[in-house]
Amino acid sequence: DGNTITGCRGTYGTGPLDFFRWAVGSTTPAILPRSIQNPEGYFYFNTISGDGSTIGGLARGPNYTSSAVVINSSGVINLTPTQEQSNLVKDFSTDGSVAVGMELAPPSSVRAFRWTAAGGKVAIGPSNSECQACNADGTIVGGSRFIFGVAGLIAWIRIGDAPWTDLKDYLLVEQGLGAELDGWRLETVQDISADGRTIVGSGINPEGCEQGFLVRIGLPNTNLIGDMNGDRVVNGQDLGMLLGQWGTAGSADLNRDGVVNGTDLGLMLGAWGS
């Protein structure tokens, strides 16, 4: 909602930089803790959770090495060894319990990962890939991958527990798109909406120029009203998303009257558990 800002402050080259979180209306920012692994380096914050509770990015260590990090109420959590620069958190679920990003895959490639507060970090997606974005609950993820010797990147997506697939193949096979994709090379998924139904990214258009794209998808068996995250059931996760958008014109506006309110809540409760 724009009420929480995070960043770093200080002067480069004169000592460690402070990294902070500041809430609108506060007189001074809260200085965040450092990890034992990164006592003097600086942090680069790449993303913040929707509720403002969790921050992610990288922590710079000696000799420009870096570790992917998450900072939440438990302190600083290092997700990857502080050894290479290819370690970075790229996006969070709304509550910060799921993070996605990229890490070094020895000896010389990178790989996408998903981290959960409950289960830790696991590799996801194809080889030589990074994960750029996820939806509100972290069940839909996407990014880019590369193939040695092949020019350009290739956008990929993973929905739920299904195997990852190249985004263009998914749109052709699962979404029935055809002529709209002729001549296009979809290179990267840049962001995914909270409900997982809208994807934006960049690619090469039929004229050979770089261009952004937006695609809206129909998730399998998600015509159920109130199923905000596309997991095929209306439950507390969907309710949390609706309440988080209360009073706004968000995707939880189920009756499309321009505001998320009690009418939408009633529609969701009417479908509860189905």
PDB file of C-alpha atoms in Angstrom:
ATOM      1  CA  ASP A   1       0.000   0.000   0.000  1.00  0.00           C
ATOM      2  CA  GLY A   2       3.046   2.301  -0.156  1.00  0.00           C
ATOM      3  CA  ASN A   3       3.178   2.981   3.577  1.00  0.00           C
ATOM      4  CA  THR A   4       6.477   1.178   4.175  1.00  0.00           C
ATOM      5  CA  ILE A   5       9.790   2.088   2.556  1.00  0.00           C
ATOM      6  CA  THR A   6      13.117   0.320   2.858  1.00  0.00           C
ATOM      7  CA  GLY A   7      16.613   1.174   1.661  1.00  0.00           C
ATOM      8  CA  CYS A   8      20.156   2.010   2.700  1.00  0.00           C
ATOM      9  CA  ARG A   9      21.736   5.246   3.915  1.00  0.00           C
ATOM     10  CA  GLY A  10      25.260   6.488   4.426  1.00  0.00           C
ATOM     11  CA  THR A  11      28.274   7.347   2.293  1.00  0.00           C
ATOM     12  CA  TYR A  12      29.879   4.684   0.135  1.00  0.00           C
ATOM     13  CA  GLY A  13      33.538   4.087   0.901  1.00  0.00           C
ATOM     14  CA  THR A  14      33.498   5.520   4.411  1.00  0.00           C
ATOM     15  CA  GLY A  15      32.219   2.506   6.318  1.00  0.00           C
ATOM     16  CA  PRO A  16      29.256   0.161   6.539  1.00  0.00           C
ATOM     17  CA  LEU A  17      25.960   1.557   5.327  1.00  0.00           C
ATOM     18  CA  ASP A  18      22.887   1.485   7.527  1.00  0.00           C
ATOM     19  CA  PHE A  19      19.869  -0.260   6.110  1.00  0.00           C
ATOM     20  CA  PHE A  20      16.486   0.788   7.307  1.00  0.00           C
ATOM     21  CA  ARG A  21      12.737   0.384   7.218  1.00  0.00           C
ATOM     22  CA  TRP A  22      10.591   3.499   7.514  1.00  0.00           C
ATOM     23  CA  ALA A  23       6.829   3.781   7.903  1.00  0.00           C
ATOM     24  CA  VAL A  24       4.951   6.810   6.649  1.00  0.00           C
ATOM     25  CA  GLY A  25       4.324   9.091   9.608  1.00  0.00           C
ATOM     26  CA  SER A  26       7.328   7.908  11.614  1.00  0.00           C
ATOM     27  CA  THR A  27       9.856  10.554  12.591  1.00  0.00           C
ATOM     28  CA  THR A  28      12.909   8.307  12.205  1.00  0.00           C
ATOM     29  CA  PRO A  29      13.582   5.050  10.340  1.00  0.00           C
ATOM     30  CA  ALA A  30      14.193   1.753  12.130  1.00  0.00           C
ATOM     31  CA  ILE A  31      17.770   0.572  11.555  1.00  0.00           C
ATOM     32  CA  LEU A  32      17.725  -3.124  10.669  1.00  0.00           C
ATOM     33  CA  PRO A  33      20.117  -5.705  12.108  1.00  0.00           C
ATOM     34  CA  ARG A  34      23.149  -7.125  10.351  1.00  0.00           C
ATOM     35  CA  SER A  35      23.881 -10.795  10.039  1.00  0.00           C
ATOM     36  CA  ILE A  36      26.972 -12.478  11.443  1.00  0.00           C
ATOM     37  CA  GLN A  37      27.917 -13.434   7.884  1.00  0.00           C
ATOM     38  CA  ASN A  38      27.776  -9.819   6.682  1.00  0.00           C
ATOM     39  CA  PRO A  39      29.051  -7.590   9.503  1.00  0.00           C
ATOM     40  CA  GLU A  40      30.441  -4.811   7.313  1.00  0.00           C
ATOM     41  CA  GLY A  41      28.966  -5.070   3.838  1.00  0.00           C
ATOM     42  CA  TYR A  42      25.849  -3.357   2.570  1.00  0.00           C
ATOM     43  CA  PHE A  43      22.450  -4.640   1.651  1.00  0.00           C
ATOM     44  CA  TYR A  44      20.650  -4.180  -1.645  1.00  0.00           C
ATOM     45  CA  PHE A  45      16.920  -4.536  -1.125  1.00  0.00           C
ATOM     46  CA  ASN A  46      15.121  -5.767  -4.190  1.00  0.00           C
ATOM     47  CA  THR A  47      11.633  -6.479  -2.857  1.00  0.00           C
ATOM     48  CA  ILE A  48       9.310  -6.086   0.117  1.00  0.00           C
ATOM     49  CA  SER A  49       6.330  -8.221   1.087  1.00  0.00           C
ATOM     50  CA  GLY A  50       2.837  -6.875   0.510  1.00  0.00           C
ATOM     51  CA  ASP A  51       2.266  -6.327   4.230  1.00  0.00           C
ATOM     52  CA  GLY A  52       5.628  -4.587   4.707  1.00  0.00           C
ATOM     53  CA  SER A  53       6.873  -7.129   7.250  1.00  0.00           C
ATOM     54  CA  THR A  54       9.602  -8.836   5.238  1.00  0.00           C
ATOM     55  CA  ILE A  55      12.439  -7.492   3.094  1.00  0.00           C
ATOM     56  CA  GLY A  56      14.592  -9.364   0.593  1.00  0.00           C
ATOM     57  CA  GLY A  57      17.549  -8.822  -1.660  1.00  0.00           C
ATOM     58  CA  LEU A  58      21.244  -9.436  -1.212  1.00  0.00           C
ATOM     59  CA  ALA A  59      23.911  -8.775   1.390  1.00  0.00           C
ATOM     60  CA  ARG A  60      27.258  -7.750  -0.022  1.00  0.00           C
ATOM     61  CA  GLY A  61      30.243  -9.341   1.683  1.00  0.00           C
ATOM     62  CA  PRO A  62      34.025  -9.310   1.217  1.00  0.00           C
ATOM     63  CA  ASN A  63      35.417  -9.024  -2.321  1.00  0.00           C
ATOM     64  CA  TYR A  64      31.975  -8.240  -3.771  1.00  0.00           C
ATOM     65  CA  THR A  65      30.527 -11.617  -2.889  1.00  0.00           C
ATOM     66  CA  SER A  66      26.871 -11.666  -1.971  1.00  0.00           C
ATOM     67  CA  SER A  67      24.242 -13.782  -0.272  1.00  0.00           C
ATOM     68  CA  ALA A  68      20.493 -13.832  -0.891  1.00  0.00           C
ATOM     69  CA  VAL A  69      18.856 -12.642   2.325  1.00  0.00           C
ATOM     70  CA  VAL A  70      15.469 -12.276   3.956  1.00  0.00           C
ATOM     71  CA  ILE A  71      14.925  -9.931   6.903  1.00  0.00           C
ATOM     72  CA  ASN A  72      11.800 -10.470   8.988  1.00  0.00           C
ATOM     73  CA  SER A  73      10.778 -10.486  12.640  1.00  0.00           C
ATOM     74  CA  SER A  74      13.237 -13.330  13.262  1.00  0.00           C
ATOM     75  CA  GLY A  75      16.186 -11.221  12.066  1.00  0.00           C
ATOM     76  CA  VAL A  76      18.458 -11.756   9.054  1.00  0.00           C
ATOM     77  CA  ILE A  77      18.165 -15.109   7.292  1.00  0.00           C
ATOM     78  CA  ASN A  78      20.926 -15.994   4.816  1.00  0.00           C
ATOM     79  CA  LEU A  79      19.441 -18.214   2.127  1.00  0.00           C
ATOM     80  CA  THR A  80      22.635 -18.875   0.173  1.00  0.00           C
ATOM     81  CA  PRO A  81      26.344 -19.077   0.960  1.00  0.00           C
ATOM     82  CA  THR A  82      28.144 -15.735   0.823  1.00  0.00           C
ATOM     83  CA  GLN A  83      30.374 -16.724  -2.055  1.00  0.00           C
ATOM     84  CA  GLU A  84      29.191 -15.319  -5.391  1.00  0.00           C
ATOM     85  CA  GLN A  85      27.352 -12.345  -6.824  1.00  0.00           C
ATOM     86  CA  SER A  86      24.607 -14.489  -8.395  1.00  0.00           C
ATOM     87  CA  ASN A  87      22.529 -14.719  -5.217  1.00  0.00           C
ATOM     88  CA  LEU A  88      19.429 -12.544  -4.910  1.00  0.00           C
ATOM     89  CA  VAL A  89      15.851 -12.552  -3.621  1.00  0.00           C
ATOM     90  CA  LYS A  90      13.577 -11.189  -6.360  1.00  0.00           C
ATOM     91  CA  ASP A  91      10.004 -11.359  -5.050  1.00  0.00           C
ATOM     92  CA  PHE A  92       7.782 -12.279  -2.087  1.00  0.00           C
ATOM     93  CA  SER A  93       4.343 -13.615  -1.431  1.00  0.00           C
ATOM     94  CA  THR A  94       2.024 -11.090   0.181  1.00  0.00           C
ATOM     95  CA  ASP A  95       2.830 -12.151   3.747  1.00  0.00           C
ATOM     96  CA  GLY A  96       6.543 -12.720   3.133  1.00  0.00           C
ATOM     97  CA  SER A  97       6.410 -16.436   3.927  1.00  0.00           C
ATOM     98  CA  VAL A  98       7.512 -17.344   0.359  1.00  0.00           C
ATOM     99  CA  ALA A  99      10.509 -15.827  -1.444  1.00  0.00           C
ATOM    100  CA  VAL A 100      11.796 -16.515  -4.946  1.00  0.00           C
ATOM    101  CA  GLY A 101      15.080 -15.616  -6.612  1.00  0.00           C
ATOM    102  CA  MET A 102      18.304 -16.971  -8.012  1.00  0.00           C
ATOM    103  CA  GLU A 103      21.485 -18.533  -6.643  1.00  0.00           C
ATOM    104  CA  LEU A 104      24.818 -19.829  -7.859  1.00  0.00           C
ATOM    105  CA  ALA A 105      24.759 -23.418  -9.051  1.00  0.00           C
ATOM    106  CA  PRO A 106      28.397 -24.581  -9.004  1.00  0.00           C
ATOM    107  CA  PRO A 107      30.513 -24.625 -10.940  1.00  0.00           C
ATOM    108  CA  SER A 108      29.383 -21.904 -13.349  1.00  0.00           C
ATOM    109  CA  SER A 109      25.607 -21.556 -13.719  1.00  0.00           C
ATOM    110  CA  VAL A 110      22.658 -20.138 -11.819  1.00  0.00           C
ATOM    111  CA  ARG A 111      19.346 -21.624 -10.797  1.00  0.00           C
ATOM    112  CA  ALA A 112      15.966 -20.411  -9.625  1.00  0.00           C
ATOM    113  CA  PHE A 113      14.879 -21.100  -6.051  1.00  0.00           C
ATOM    114  CA  ARG A 114      11.804 -20.810  -3.867  1.00  0.00           C
ATOM    115  CA  TRP A 115      12.181 -20.362  -0.114  1.00  0.00           C
ATOM    116  CA  THR A 116       9.459 -20.832   2.471  1.00  0.00           C
ATOM    117  CA  ALA A 117       9.625 -19.902   6.125  1.00  0.00           C
ATOM    118  CA  ALA A 118       8.355 -23.391   6.965  1.00  0.00           C
ATOM    119  CA  GLY A 119      10.412 -25.557   4.628  1.00  0.00           C
ATOM    120  CA  GLY A 120      13.527 -23.613   3.656  1.00  0.00           C
ATOM    121  CA  LYS A 121      14.999 -23.219   0.167  1.00  0.00           C
ATOM    122  CA  VAL A 122      14.540 -25.581  -2.785  1.00  0.00           C
ATOM    123  CA  ALA A 123      15.596 -25.332  -6.421  1.00  0.00           C
ATOM    124  CA  ILE A 124      12.717 -24.848  -8.867  1.00  0.00           C
ATOM    125  CA  GLY A 125      12.421 -24.212 -12.562  1.00  0.00           C
ATOM    126  CA  PRO A 126      14.831 -25.211 -15.326  1.00  0.00           C
ATOM    127  CA  SER A 127      18.615 -25.231 -15.246  1.00  0.00           C
ATOM    128  CA  ASN A 128      20.394 -21.921 -15.913  1.00  0.00           C
ATOM    129  CA  SER A 129      17.416 -19.917 -14.758  1.00  0.00           C
ATOM    130  CA  GLU A 130      16.278 -17.237 -12.377  1.00  0.00           C
ATOM    131  CA  CYS A 131      12.882 -16.744 -10.781  1.00  0.00           C
ATOM    132  CA  GLN A 132      11.653 -13.157 -11.061  1.00  0.00           C
ATOM    133  CA  ALA A 133       8.139 -13.181  -9.669  1.00  0.00           C
ATOM    134  CA  CYS A 134       5.393 -15.026  -7.822  1.00  0.00           C
ATOM    135  CA  ASN A 135       1.717 -14.527  -7.080  1.00  0.00           C
ATOM    136  CA  ALA A 136       0.201 -13.672  -3.690  1.00  0.00           C
ATOM    137  CA  ASP A 137       0.737 -17.072  -2.098  1.00  0.00           C
ATOM    138  CA  GLY A 138       3.836 -18.149  -4.016  1.00  0.00           C
ATOM    139  CA  THR A 139       2.175 -21.031  -5.866  1.00  0.00           C
ATOM    140  CA  ILE A 140       2.651 -19.501  -9.328  1.00  0.00           C
ATOM    141  CA  VAL A 141       6.198 -18.490 -10.227  1.00  0.00           C
ATOM    142  CA  GLY A 142       8.057 -17.414 -13.348  1.00  0.00           C
ATOM    143  CA  GLY A 143      11.266 -15.978 -14.700  1.00  0.00           C
ATOM    144  CA  SER A 144      13.784 -16.520 -17.467  1.00  0.00           C
ATOM    145  CA  ARG A 145      16.316 -19.114 -18.518  1.00  0.00           C
ATOM    146  CA  PHE A 146      19.132 -19.336 -21.010  1.00  0.00           C
ATOM    147  CA  ILE A 147      20.757 -22.050 -23.096  1.00  0.00           C
ATOM    148  CA  PHE A 148      24.481 -21.897 -23.739  1.00  0.00           C
ATOM    149  CA  GLY A 149      25.138 -21.083 -27.375  1.00  0.00           C
ATOM    150  CA  VAL A 150      21.600 -19.800 -28.006  1.00  0.00           C
ATOM    151  CA  ALA A 151      20.991 -16.062 -28.251  1.00  0.00           C
ATOM    152  CA  GLY A 152      18.462 -14.457 -25.922  1.00  0.00           C
ATOM    153  CA  LEU A 153      16.463 -15.652 -22.939  1.00  0.00           C
ATOM    154  CA  ILE A 154      13.372 -17.850 -22.659  1.00  0.00           C
ATOM    155  CA  ALA A 155      10.463 -17.046 -20.335  1.00  0.00           C
ATOM    156  CA  TRP A 156       9.182 -19.893 -18.152  1.00  0.00           C
ATOM    157  CA  ILE A 157       6.369 -20.441 -15.673  1.00  0.00           C
ATOM    158  CA  ARG A 158       5.389 -22.989 -13.053  1.00  0.00           C
ATOM    159  CA  ILE A 159       1.826 -23.322 -11.714  1.00  0.00           C
ATOM    160  CA  GLY A 160       1.289 -25.157  -8.448  1.00  0.00           C
ATOM    161  CA  ASP A 161       3.037 -28.523  -8.319  1.00  0.00           C
ATOM    162  CA  ALA A 162       3.006 -28.981 -12.099  1.00  0.00           C
ATOM    163  CA  PRO A 163       6.397 -29.133 -13.855  1.00  0.00           C
ATOM    164  CA  TRP A 164       7.817 -25.867 -15.165  1.00  0.00           C
ATOM    165  CA  THR A 165       7.227 -25.066 -18.828  1.00  0.00           C
ATOM    166  CA  ASP A 166       8.314 -22.394 -21.271  1.00  0.00           C
ATOM    167  CA  LEU A 167       5.708 -19.632 -21.135  1.00  0.00           C
ATOM    168  CA  LYS A 168       5.115 -19.590 -24.881  1.00  0.00           C
ATOM    169  CA  ASP A 169       4.505 -23.352 -24.925  1.00  0.00           C
ATOM    170  CA  TYR A 170       2.098 -22.999 -21.992  1.00  0.00           C
ATOM    171  CA  LEU A 171       0.152 -20.262 -23.761  1.00  0.00           C
ATOM    172  CA  LEU A 172      -0.043 -22.290 -26.964  1.00  0.00           C
ATOM    173  CA  VAL A 173      -0.981 -25.633 -25.429  1.00  0.00           C
ATOM    174  CA  GLU A 174      -2.899 -24.756 -22.257  1.00  0.00           C
ATOM    175  CA  GLN A 175      -4.373 -21.370 -23.155  1.00  0.00           C
ATOM    176  CA  GLY A 176      -5.101 -21.918 -26.847  1.00  0.00           C
ATOM    177  CA  LEU A 177      -3.260 -18.843 -28.087  1.00  0.00           C
ATOM    178  CA  GLY A 178      -1.959 -19.077 -31.614  1.00  0.00           C
ATOM    179  CA  ALA A 179      -1.844 -16.158 -34.019  1.00  0.00           C
ATOM    180  CA  GLU A 180      -1.207 -13.759 -31.143  1.00  0.00           C
ATOM    181  CA  LEU A 181       2.177 -15.416 -30.564  1.00  0.00           C
ATOM    182  CA  ASP A 182       3.337 -15.793 -34.160  1.00  0.00           C
ATOM    183  CA  GLY A 183       6.849 -14.455 -34.516  1.00  0.00           C
ATOM    184  CA  TRP A 184       7.214 -13.628 -30.814  1.00  0.00           C
ATOM    185  CA  ARG A 185      10.028 -14.780 -28.520  1.00  0.00           C
ATOM    186  CA  LEU A 186       8.966 -14.387 -24.895  1.00  0.00           C
ATOM    187  CA  GLU A 187      12.170 -13.786 -22.955  1.00  0.00           C
ATOM    188  CA  THR A 188      11.284 -13.163 -19.322  1.00  0.00           C
ATOM    189  CA  VAL A 189       8.443 -13.047 -16.831  1.00  0.00           C
ATOM    190  CA  GLN A 190       8.856  -9.796 -14.893  1.00  0.00           C
ATOM    191  CA  ASP A 191       5.847  -9.879 -12.592  1.00  0.00           C
ATOM    192  CA  ILE A 192       2.702 -11.865 -11.761  1.00  0.00           C
ATOM    193  CA  SER A 193      -0.497 -10.445 -10.314  1.00  0.00           C
ATOM    194  CA  ALA A 194      -1.706 -11.470  -6.865  1.00  0.00           C
ATOM    195  CA  ASP A 195      -4.326 -13.846  -8.283  1.00  0.00           C
ATOM    196  CA  GLY A 196      -1.876 -15.327 -10.795  1.00  0.00           C
ATOM    197  CA  ARG A 197      -4.054 -14.516 -13.783  1.00  0.00           C
ATOM    198  CA  THR A 198      -2.039 -11.626 -15.249  1.00  0.00           C
ATOM    199  CA  ILE A 199       1.600 -11.902 -16.341  1.00  0.00           C
ATOM    200  CA  VAL A 200       3.831  -9.137 -17.645  1.00  0.00           C
ATOM    201  CA  GLY A 201       7.287  -9.444 -19.139  1.00  0.00           C
ATOM    202  CA  SER A 202       9.475  -8.605 -22.094  1.00  0.00           C
ATOM    203  CA  GLY A 203      10.307 -10.304 -25.346  1.00  0.00           C
ATOM    204  CA  ILE A 204      11.189  -9.858 -28.994  1.00  0.00           C
ATOM    205  CA  ASN A 205       8.249  -8.987 -31.224  1.00  0.00           C
ATOM    206  CA  PRO A 206       7.769 -10.168 -34.842  1.00  0.00           C
ATOM    207  CA  GLU A 207       9.633  -7.085 -36.096  1.00  0.00           C
ATOM    208  CA  GLY A 208      12.705  -8.115 -34.108  1.00  0.00           C
ATOM    209  CA  CYS A 209      12.378  -5.314 -31.530  1.00  0.00           C
ATOM    210  CA  GLU A 210      12.319  -5.661 -27.765  1.00  0.00           C
ATOM    211  CA  GLN A 211       8.833  -5.059 -26.421  1.00  0.00           C
ATOM    212  CA  GLY A 212       6.866  -5.586 -23.241  1.00  0.00           C
ATOM    213  CA  PHE A 213       3.916  -7.961 -23.132  1.00  0.00           C
ATOM    214  CA  LEU A 214       0.873  -8.501 -20.930  1.00  0.00           C
ATOM    215  CA  VAL A 215      -1.108 -11.728 -20.990  1.00  0.00           C
ATOM    216  CA  ARG A 216      -4.179 -12.762 -19.017  1.00  0.00           C
ATOM    217  CA  ILE A 217      -4.582 -16.481 -18.445  1.00  0.00           C
ATOM    218  CA  GLY A 218      -7.397 -18.708 -17.316  1.00  0.00           C
ATOM    219  CA  LEU A 219      -6.090 -21.006 -14.620  1.00  0.00           C
ATOM    220  CA  PRO A 220      -7.400 -24.583 -14.635  1.00  0.00           C
ATOM    221  CA  ASN A 221     -10.689 -25.006 -12.771  1.00  0.00           C
ATOM    222  CA  THR A 222     -10.569 -21.459 -11.423  1.00  0.00           C
ATOM    223  CA  ASN A 223     -13.956 -20.224 -12.584  1.00  0.00           C
ATOM    224  CA  LEU A 224     -15.056 -20.596  -8.967  1.00  0.00           C
ATOM    225  CA  ILE A 225     -15.929 -17.177  -7.610  1.00  0.00           C
ATOM    226  CA  GLY A 226     -13.852 -16.293  -4.582  1.00  0.00           C
ATOM    227  CA  ASP A 227     -10.924 -18.553  -5.524  1.00  0.00           C
ATOM    228  CA  MET A 228      -8.418 -15.717  -5.482  1.00  0.00           C
ATOM    229  CA  ASN A 229      -5.193 -17.726  -5.746  1.00  0.00           C
ATOM    230  CA  GLY A 230      -6.327 -20.405  -8.179  1.00  0.00           C
ATOM    231  CA  ASP A 231      -5.824 -23.367  -5.832  1.00  0.00           C
ATOM    232  CA  ARG A 232      -9.330 -24.670  -6.664  1.00  0.00           C
ATOM    233  CA  VAL A 233     -10.812 -24.122  -3.196  1.00  0.00           C
ATOM    234  CA  VAL A 234     -12.212 -21.085  -1.384  1.00  0.00           C
ATOM    235  CA  ASN A 235     -10.633 -20.897   2.057  1.00  0.00           C
ATOM    236  CA  GLY A 236      -8.730 -18.724   4.513  1.00  0.00           C
ATOM    237  CA  GLN A 237      -5.996 -17.855   2.016  1.00  0.00           C
ATOM    238  CA  ASP A 238      -8.554 -16.295  -0.307  1.00  0.00           C
ATOM    239  CA  LEU A 239     -10.197 -14.496   2.611  1.00  0.00           C
ATOM    240  CA  GLY A 240      -6.839 -13.036   3.622  1.00  0.00           C
ATOM    241  CA  MET A 241      -6.323 -11.698   0.100  1.00  0.00           C
ATOM    242  CA  LEU A 242      -9.795 -10.150   0.079  1.00  0.00           C
ATOM    243  CA  LEU A 243      -9.332  -8.480   3.455  1.00  0.00           C
ATOM    244  CA  GLY A 244      -5.948  -7.163   2.362  1.00  0.00           C
ATOM    245  CA  GLN A 245      -7.677  -5.356  -0.529  1.00  0.00           C
ATOM    246  CA  TRP A 246     -10.610  -4.056   1.529  1.00  0.00           C
ATOM    247  CA  GLY A 247     -11.843  -0.690   0.318  1.00  0.00           C
ATOM    248  CA  THR A 248      -9.828  -0.813  -2.900  1.00  0.00           C
ATOM    249  CA  ALA A 249     -10.651  -1.686  -6.510  1.00  0.00           C
ATOM    250  CA  GLY A 250      -8.448  -4.792  -6.412  1.00  0.00           C
ATOM    251  CA  SER A 251      -8.823  -8.232  -7.924  1.00  0.00           C
ATOM    252  CA  ALA A 252     -11.008  -9.244  -4.928  1.00  0.00           C
ATOM    253  CA  ASP A 253     -13.771  -7.000  -6.293  1.00  0.00           C
ATOM    254  CA  LEU A 254     -15.817 -10.066  -7.146  1.00  0.00           C
ATOM    255  CA  ASN A 255     -18.944  -8.269  -8.344  1.00  0.00           C
ATOM    256  CA  ARG A 256     -16.926  -5.665 -10.266  1.00  0.00           C
ATOM    257  CA  ASP A 257     -18.627  -2.648  -8.662  1.00  0.00           C
ATOM    258  CA  GLY A 258     -15.325  -0.833  -8.191  1.00  0.00           C
ATOM    259  CA  VAL A 259     -14.634  -1.543  -4.513  1.00  0.00           C
ATOM    260  CA  VAL A 260     -13.868  -4.559  -2.318  1.00  0.00           C
ATOM    261  CA  ASN A 261     -16.488  -4.545   0.430  1.00  0.00           C
ATOM    262  CA  GLY A 262     -19.081  -6.594   2.283  1.00  0.00           C
ATOM    263  CA  THR A 263     -20.835  -7.646  -0.908  1.00  0.00           C
ATOM    264  CA  ASP A 264     -17.668  -9.327  -2.144  1.00  0.00           C
ATOM    265  CA  LEU A 265     -17.164 -10.919   1.268  1.00  0.00           C
ATOM    266  CA  GLY A 266     -20.670 -12.354   1.081  1.00  0.00           C
ATOM    267  CA  LEU A 267     -19.975 -13.826  -2.343  1.00  0.00           C
ATOM    268  CA  MET A 268     -16.798 -15.432  -1.075  1.00  0.00           C
ATOM    269  CA  LEU A 269     -18.462 -16.873   2.026  1.00  0.00           C
ATOM    270  CA  GLY A 270     -21.235 -18.265  -0.172  1.00  0.00           C
ATOM    271  CA  ALA A 271     -18.608 -20.324  -2.037  1.00  0.00           C
ATOM    272  CA  TRP A 272     -16.635 -21.234   1.107  1.00  0.00           C
ATOM    273  CA  GLY A 273     -15.079 -24.685   1.050  1.00  0.00           C
ATOM    274  CA  SER A 274     -16.212 -25.470  -2.491  1.00  0.00           C
TER     275      SER A 274
END
